[in-house]
Amino acid sequence: MRKNLFIAIFALISSVAMAQDKCFWVFFTDKNDTQFDPYSYFDAKAIERYQKCGADLYDISNYPLNDSYVGTVGSYSTEVFGESRWLNAIGIEATDDNAALIAQLPFVARVQEIVSNGTVANVKTEFKEMEEDNKDILTDQVKRFGGQHFIDKGIDGKGLRICVMDGGFPKVNTHPAFQHLRDNHQIIKTYNFPNKKEDVYGWNTHGTMVLSCIAGINEDGQKLGLATGAEFLLARTEIEPEPFKEEVWWAQGAEWADKNGADIINSSLGYGKDRHWTKDMDGTSYVAKAANKAVEKGILICNSAGNEGDDSRWMTIITPADAENVICVGGIDANLKEYRHISFSSYGPTADKRRKPDVVAFGEAQVAKPSGGFTSAFGTSFASPLTAGFCACAWQTKRDLTALQMKAEIQKSCDLYPYYDYAFGYGVPQAAYFTGDLNPAERSFNLVQEKDGVKIVVPKVIENQDVFINVEGADGVLLGYYKVHPDSTGIKLNNKDFGLGKKLNVSYNGFYDACPISGNGDDINLLTQYRNSQNGTFKKVKNEGWQKTTYFQYDLNYGTDIWNGTSILGNNIKTGFNEHFAFGRRALYGKTYKIGFGYGLDFNRFYSRNSLGIDNRETQIKQMQFRVEALQRIMFRRIGINWDLGAYGGINITRRVLLIDNVTWLDDNGQVLAPQPYDNKVYTDFRRCKAMNLFEYGATTRVSYSIANMLNIGVYGSYRLSPVITKDDFLIGSTNNQPSPWSVGIELELVP
């Protein structure tokens, strides 16, 4: 009966979990019966941009959705929380059953669950206060672009309009870093998509810091970003915690930017490993499609590459940075002398082997602090807006170019171009390229074909300058890349490390050269474990989707009558406890809903004492068990909660019974006879061990809270369905006398 009851409860809980509202895209078949006037819909700057890039103002993607379609789907939904003209779709909350009904409507092309978890692309735990004697670094993030060339010529992004999409902009309306924007009315419009209102000056502080990297000025008048003369649209599209809706809001934000005349969008946001597979980072997500559509309409987009570079399970970028037409921005160390990949910046290529990131900038930046003053922050979140500000200034010098043409020019301006690798892209864009101040690079090395390989001859070693090397396959995919500081003897690459059909690309001190690789060697090996020196790699994780964790459990449950039944003397067992410790491993597959298995060792100690008059009897059972578990995990990402349900089975490796009988002799009046013999017996023979069950099975449940995706801490419950005692001749009585079936305690789970 207990087993059937548990099965019923398990099924009920699972069905309730599956019946909860989910978020879906609903795509329509057409836009029949809709009307559209672009000249009343678009801002004048948007119309000018369309005409310049040759985009069609009357393109069907600009038409509104069919209101009757939206209304009908809304009647089946808990909420319609967003719309996308470009995708001809709406975002809804609904149950699985209602989603299935919606999919049957004649004007619905398809219904797809939204499986993207939005995240701002910064390293939230690595903020530090700016030291008084280190203020000069405020200019380094501008210097790294050669930004002084823009400043000297008065180029500050004037005439460009930049949309910043983020999680909020607290104090932008009061902070001194943005005083010039307020004084000159450079903030044109704002909109808060989650709250459906114009106020964006609150919520996540991330957007304030991002905006300061585009156009902020510090208390000394130094630029934090280059585009201090640009106009701005501020869109709040992210909310924490809210892992499902941001993809719709991102698409809406891009359309709002298009409508209101944006030339550039900065998106320090991304959708990646929490709900996507790396194979999905191929430019086909709906935010990637929206991003590509924006570029088709003349908008240049800068997007953070992501901060998964030090996560061995996710060795690629995030979406929409994977979109073909988006400028994907990675991060480097904040250092003007050395060229180092910053450890957390995500590596390329995309899942379909396209070249990303495109460019890099400082992954550590000095930013405006919403609470006042300035601080430094880490993340590709800040590399992207630094680049967006650069792009505004660069485009100011070449206003006749389209967004796609400008993207190509940004790449050509980089200090490594045409060299490329998956850590640095084409390098850091340089202002001198656009101001006409760029000096031609002088030859700094020679490639010499030798009988057994290729030698890179460096006539003059330059301090703090590394040689960048990659090997490219016939299909253009990089097979290996690294950088090394040369010496006067040069760098020798042997044929045995390579095969035919490969190409060697080299860059040193701004000079680039390449040559084919001859010889009959084997396929290329990685030239070095480049990643160990923070210079990058592009290895891919195997068994993608499996998450392996390590867990530790402990509980100590006290209580009167903790064992059921009575002793052989007829009295209730008055005192006792169950103590349990366990550790092991779990492997889970999935995103929001995971299934998997676990295995580990459990150590149990059951203790009881019988007390009645002259008799004191203590019984201890010590048990070591190898346990396996099948489980399902439901992740409530909005609140960071994990809920596990499972069943386990175990085999008892060791089973030990310890019995202590203390019999005290009394006279007829109940007084102790002294001195009298004291009988103390310890029984541990195998017969009594066989009174314990060899096999055990039961059910488990856990609720835990996720901390920074690295540690889950929570409580667990385990209910034993099988008996511990299986023989009636056990020392304390019949098989009805069982230790408590419950174990309730705490658990720590380490997530690598």
Short mmCIF file of N, CA, C and O in Angstrom, two decimals, residues 46 49-50 53 55 61-62 86-87 163 165 250-259 262-265 286-302 320 323 325-326 395 402-404:
data_model
loop_
_atom_site.label_atom_id
_atom_site.label_comp_id
_atom_site.label_asym_id
_atom_site.label_seq_id
_atom_site.Cartn_x
_atom_site.Cartn_y
_atom_site.Cartn_z
N ALA A 46 14.84 57.00 -39.32
CA ALA A 46 14.67 55.62 -39.79
C ALA A 46 14.42 55.60 -41.29
O ALA A 46 14.99 54.78 -42.03
N ARG A 49 17.57 56.22 -43.11
CA ARG A 49 18.45 55.04 -43.09
C ARG A 49 17.98 54.00 -44.09
O ARG A 49 18.79 53.38 -44.80
N TYR A 50 16.67 53.76 -44.16
CA TYR A 50 16.13 52.80 -45.13
C TYR A 50 16.53 53.19 -46.55
O TYR A 50 16.94 52.36 -47.36
N CYS A 53 20.33 52.58 -47.30
CA CYS A 53 20.81 51.20 -47.47
C CYS A 53 20.00 50.44 -48.51
O CYS A 53 20.30 49.27 -48.80
N ALA A 55 16.83 49.49 -48.28
CA ALA A 55 15.81 48.60 -47.72
C ALA A 55 14.42 49.10 -48.10
O ALA A 55 14.21 50.29 -48.34
N SER A 61 7.61 42.55 -43.56
CA SER A 61 8.06 42.39 -42.18
C SER A 61 7.73 43.61 -41.33
O SER A 61 7.65 43.51 -40.10
N ASN A 62 7.51 44.78 -41.96
CA ASN A 62 7.19 45.99 -41.20
C ASN A 62 5.70 46.12 -40.90
O ASN A 62 5.31 46.92 -40.05
N TRP A 86 8.61 41.50 -37.26
CA TRP A 86 9.59 40.90 -38.16
C TRP A 86 9.43 39.39 -38.24
O TRP A 86 9.60 38.79 -39.30
N LEU A 87 9.12 38.76 -37.12
CA LEU A 87 8.98 37.30 -37.08
C LEU A 87 7.53 36.86 -37.30
O LEU A 87 7.27 35.65 -37.36
N CYS A 163 20.98 52.62 -29.95
CA CYS A 163 20.03 51.99 -29.01
C CYS A 163 20.80 51.05 -28.10
O CYS A 163 21.55 50.19 -28.58
N MET A 165 20.23 48.18 -25.41
CA MET A 165 19.25 47.26 -24.84
C MET A 165 19.88 46.56 -23.65
O MET A 165 20.94 45.93 -23.77
N TRP A 250 13.77 41.11 -26.64
CA TRP A 250 14.92 41.51 -27.45
C TRP A 250 14.48 41.81 -28.88
O TRP A 250 14.86 42.84 -29.45
N ALA A 251 13.67 40.92 -29.46
CA ALA A 251 13.19 41.15 -30.82
C ALA A 251 12.34 42.42 -30.88
O ALA A 251 12.47 43.23 -31.83
N GLN A 252 11.49 42.62 -29.87
CA GLN A 252 10.69 43.85 -29.82
C GLN A 252 11.59 45.07 -29.71
O GLN A 252 11.34 46.11 -30.34
N GLY A 253 12.63 44.97 -28.89
CA GLY A 253 13.55 46.09 -28.71
C GLY A 253 14.25 46.46 -30.00
O GLY A 253 14.44 47.64 -30.31
N ALA A 254 14.64 45.45 -30.78
CA ALA A 254 15.30 45.71 -32.06
C ALA A 254 14.34 46.41 -33.03
O ALA A 254 14.72 47.33 -33.76
N GLU A 255 13.06 45.98 -33.04
CA GLU A 255 12.07 46.63 -33.90
C GLU A 255 11.79 48.06 -33.44
O GLU A 255 11.60 48.97 -34.27
N TRP A 256 11.74 48.26 -32.13
CA TRP A 256 11.54 49.61 -31.58
C TRP A 256 12.72 50.51 -31.96
O TRP A 256 12.53 51.68 -32.32
N ALA A 257 13.93 49.95 -31.91
CA ALA A 257 15.11 50.72 -32.32
C ALA A 257 15.03 51.09 -33.80
O ALA A 257 15.35 52.21 -34.21
N ASP A 258 14.59 50.14 -34.61
CA ASP A 258 14.43 50.39 -36.04
C ASP A 258 13.42 51.50 -36.28
O ASP A 258 13.68 52.45 -37.03
N LYS A 259 12.28 51.40 -35.63
CA LYS A 259 11.21 52.39 -35.79
C LYS A 259 11.68 53.79 -35.41
O LYS A 259 11.31 54.78 -36.06
N ALA A 262 17.37 54.18 -34.98
CA ALA A 262 18.69 53.78 -34.50
C ALA A 262 19.60 53.43 -35.67
O ALA A 262 19.17 52.83 -36.66
N ASP A 263 20.86 53.82 -35.56
CA ASP A 263 21.89 53.40 -36.50
C ASP A 263 22.67 52.20 -35.97
O ASP A 263 23.16 51.38 -36.73
N ILE A 264 22.81 52.15 -34.63
CA ILE A 264 23.61 51.10 -33.97
C ILE A 264 22.80 50.57 -32.79
O ILE A 264 22.12 51.33 -32.10
N ILE A 265 22.89 49.27 -32.57
CA ILE A 265 22.35 48.65 -31.36
C ILE A 265 23.51 48.04 -30.59
O ILE A 265 24.33 47.31 -31.17
N TYR A 286 15.93 32.71 -32.77
CA TYR A 286 15.02 33.78 -33.20
C TYR A 286 15.60 35.16 -32.92
O TYR A 286 15.33 36.11 -33.67
N VAL A 287 16.40 35.30 -31.87
CA VAL A 287 17.04 36.60 -31.66
C VAL A 287 18.12 36.83 -32.73
O VAL A 287 18.33 37.96 -33.16
N ALA A 288 18.79 35.76 -33.16
CA ALA A 288 19.77 35.91 -34.24
C ALA A 288 19.07 36.31 -35.53
O ALA A 288 19.57 37.15 -36.30
N LYS A 289 17.90 35.73 -35.78
CA LYS A 289 17.15 36.11 -36.99
C LYS A 289 16.70 37.56 -36.92
O LYS A 289 16.76 38.30 -37.91
N ALA A 290 16.26 37.98 -35.72
CA ALA A 290 15.86 39.37 -35.55
C ALA A 290 17.06 40.29 -35.74
O ALA A 290 16.95 41.37 -36.34
N ALA A 291 18.22 39.89 -35.23
CA ALA A 291 19.42 40.70 -35.38
C ALA A 291 19.82 40.84 -36.84
O ALA A 291 20.14 41.94 -37.32
N ASN A 292 19.81 39.74 -37.57
CA ASN A 292 20.13 39.80 -39.00
C ASN A 292 19.14 40.68 -39.76
O ASN A 292 19.50 41.41 -40.69
N LYS A 293 17.87 40.60 -39.37
CA LYS A 293 16.85 41.43 -40.00
C LYS A 293 17.13 42.91 -39.75
O LYS A 293 16.98 43.75 -40.66
N ALA A 294 17.57 43.25 -38.53
CA ALA A 294 17.89 44.64 -38.21
C ALA A 294 19.03 45.14 -39.09
O ALA A 294 19.01 46.29 -39.57
N VAL A 295 20.03 44.29 -39.32
CA VAL A 295 21.16 44.71 -40.15
C VAL A 295 20.70 44.89 -41.59
O VAL A 295 21.15 45.82 -42.28
N GLU A 296 19.81 44.03 -42.06
CA GLU A 296 19.26 44.20 -43.41
C GLU A 296 18.59 45.56 -43.56
O GLU A 296 18.57 46.14 -44.65
N LYS A 297 18.04 46.07 -42.47
CA LYS A 297 17.36 47.35 -42.49
C LYS A 297 18.29 48.51 -42.16
O LYS A 297 17.84 49.63 -41.93
N GLY A 298 19.60 48.22 -42.13
CA GLY A 298 20.59 49.29 -42.04
C GLY A 298 21.15 49.56 -40.66
O GLY A 298 21.86 50.55 -40.47
N ILE A 299 20.88 48.69 -39.68
CA ILE A 299 21.36 48.91 -38.31
C ILE A 299 22.59 48.05 -38.06
O ILE A 299 22.60 46.85 -38.35
N LEU A 300 23.63 48.66 -37.51
CA LEU A 300 24.84 47.94 -37.12
C LEU A 300 24.67 47.45 -35.69
O LEU A 300 24.26 48.22 -34.82
N ILE A 301 24.97 46.18 -35.43
CA ILE A 301 24.77 45.61 -34.10
C ILE A 301 26.10 45.12 -33.53
O ILE A 301 26.83 44.37 -34.18
N CYS A 302 26.37 45.55 -32.30
CA CYS A 302 27.50 45.02 -31.52
C CYS A 302 26.92 44.18 -30.39
O CYS A 302 26.03 44.64 -29.66
N PRO A 320 22.56 36.49 -29.54
CA PRO A 320 22.64 36.65 -31.00
C PRO A 320 24.02 37.02 -31.53
O PRO A 320 24.12 37.45 -32.69
N ALA A 323 24.93 35.52 -34.88
CA ALA A 323 24.30 35.92 -36.13
C ALA A 323 25.36 36.39 -37.13
O ALA A 323 26.31 37.08 -36.76
N ASN A 325 25.56 38.66 -39.38
CA ASN A 325 25.78 40.08 -39.65
C ASN A 325 26.08 40.91 -38.41
O ASN A 325 26.25 42.13 -38.52
N VAL A 326 26.11 40.27 -37.25
CA VAL A 326 26.37 40.97 -35.99
C VAL A 326 27.87 41.05 -35.74
O VAL A 326 28.61 40.10 -36.03
N TRP A 395 31.79 55.35 -38.14
CA TRP A 395 30.74 55.54 -39.13
C TRP A 395 30.53 57.03 -39.42
O TRP A 395 30.12 57.41 -40.51
N THR A 402 26.79 51.38 -45.85
CA THR A 402 25.70 50.65 -45.21
C THR A 402 26.24 49.95 -43.97
O THR A 402 27.45 49.90 -43.72
N ALA A 403 25.34 49.36 -43.18
CA ALA A 403 25.76 48.66 -41.96
C ALA A 403 26.68 47.49 -42.28
O ALA A 403 27.70 47.28 -41.61
N LEU A 404 26.35 46.72 -43.31
CA LEU A 404 27.20 45.58 -43.66
C LEU A 404 28.56 46.05 -44.16
O LEU A 404 29.59 45.44 -43.85
#
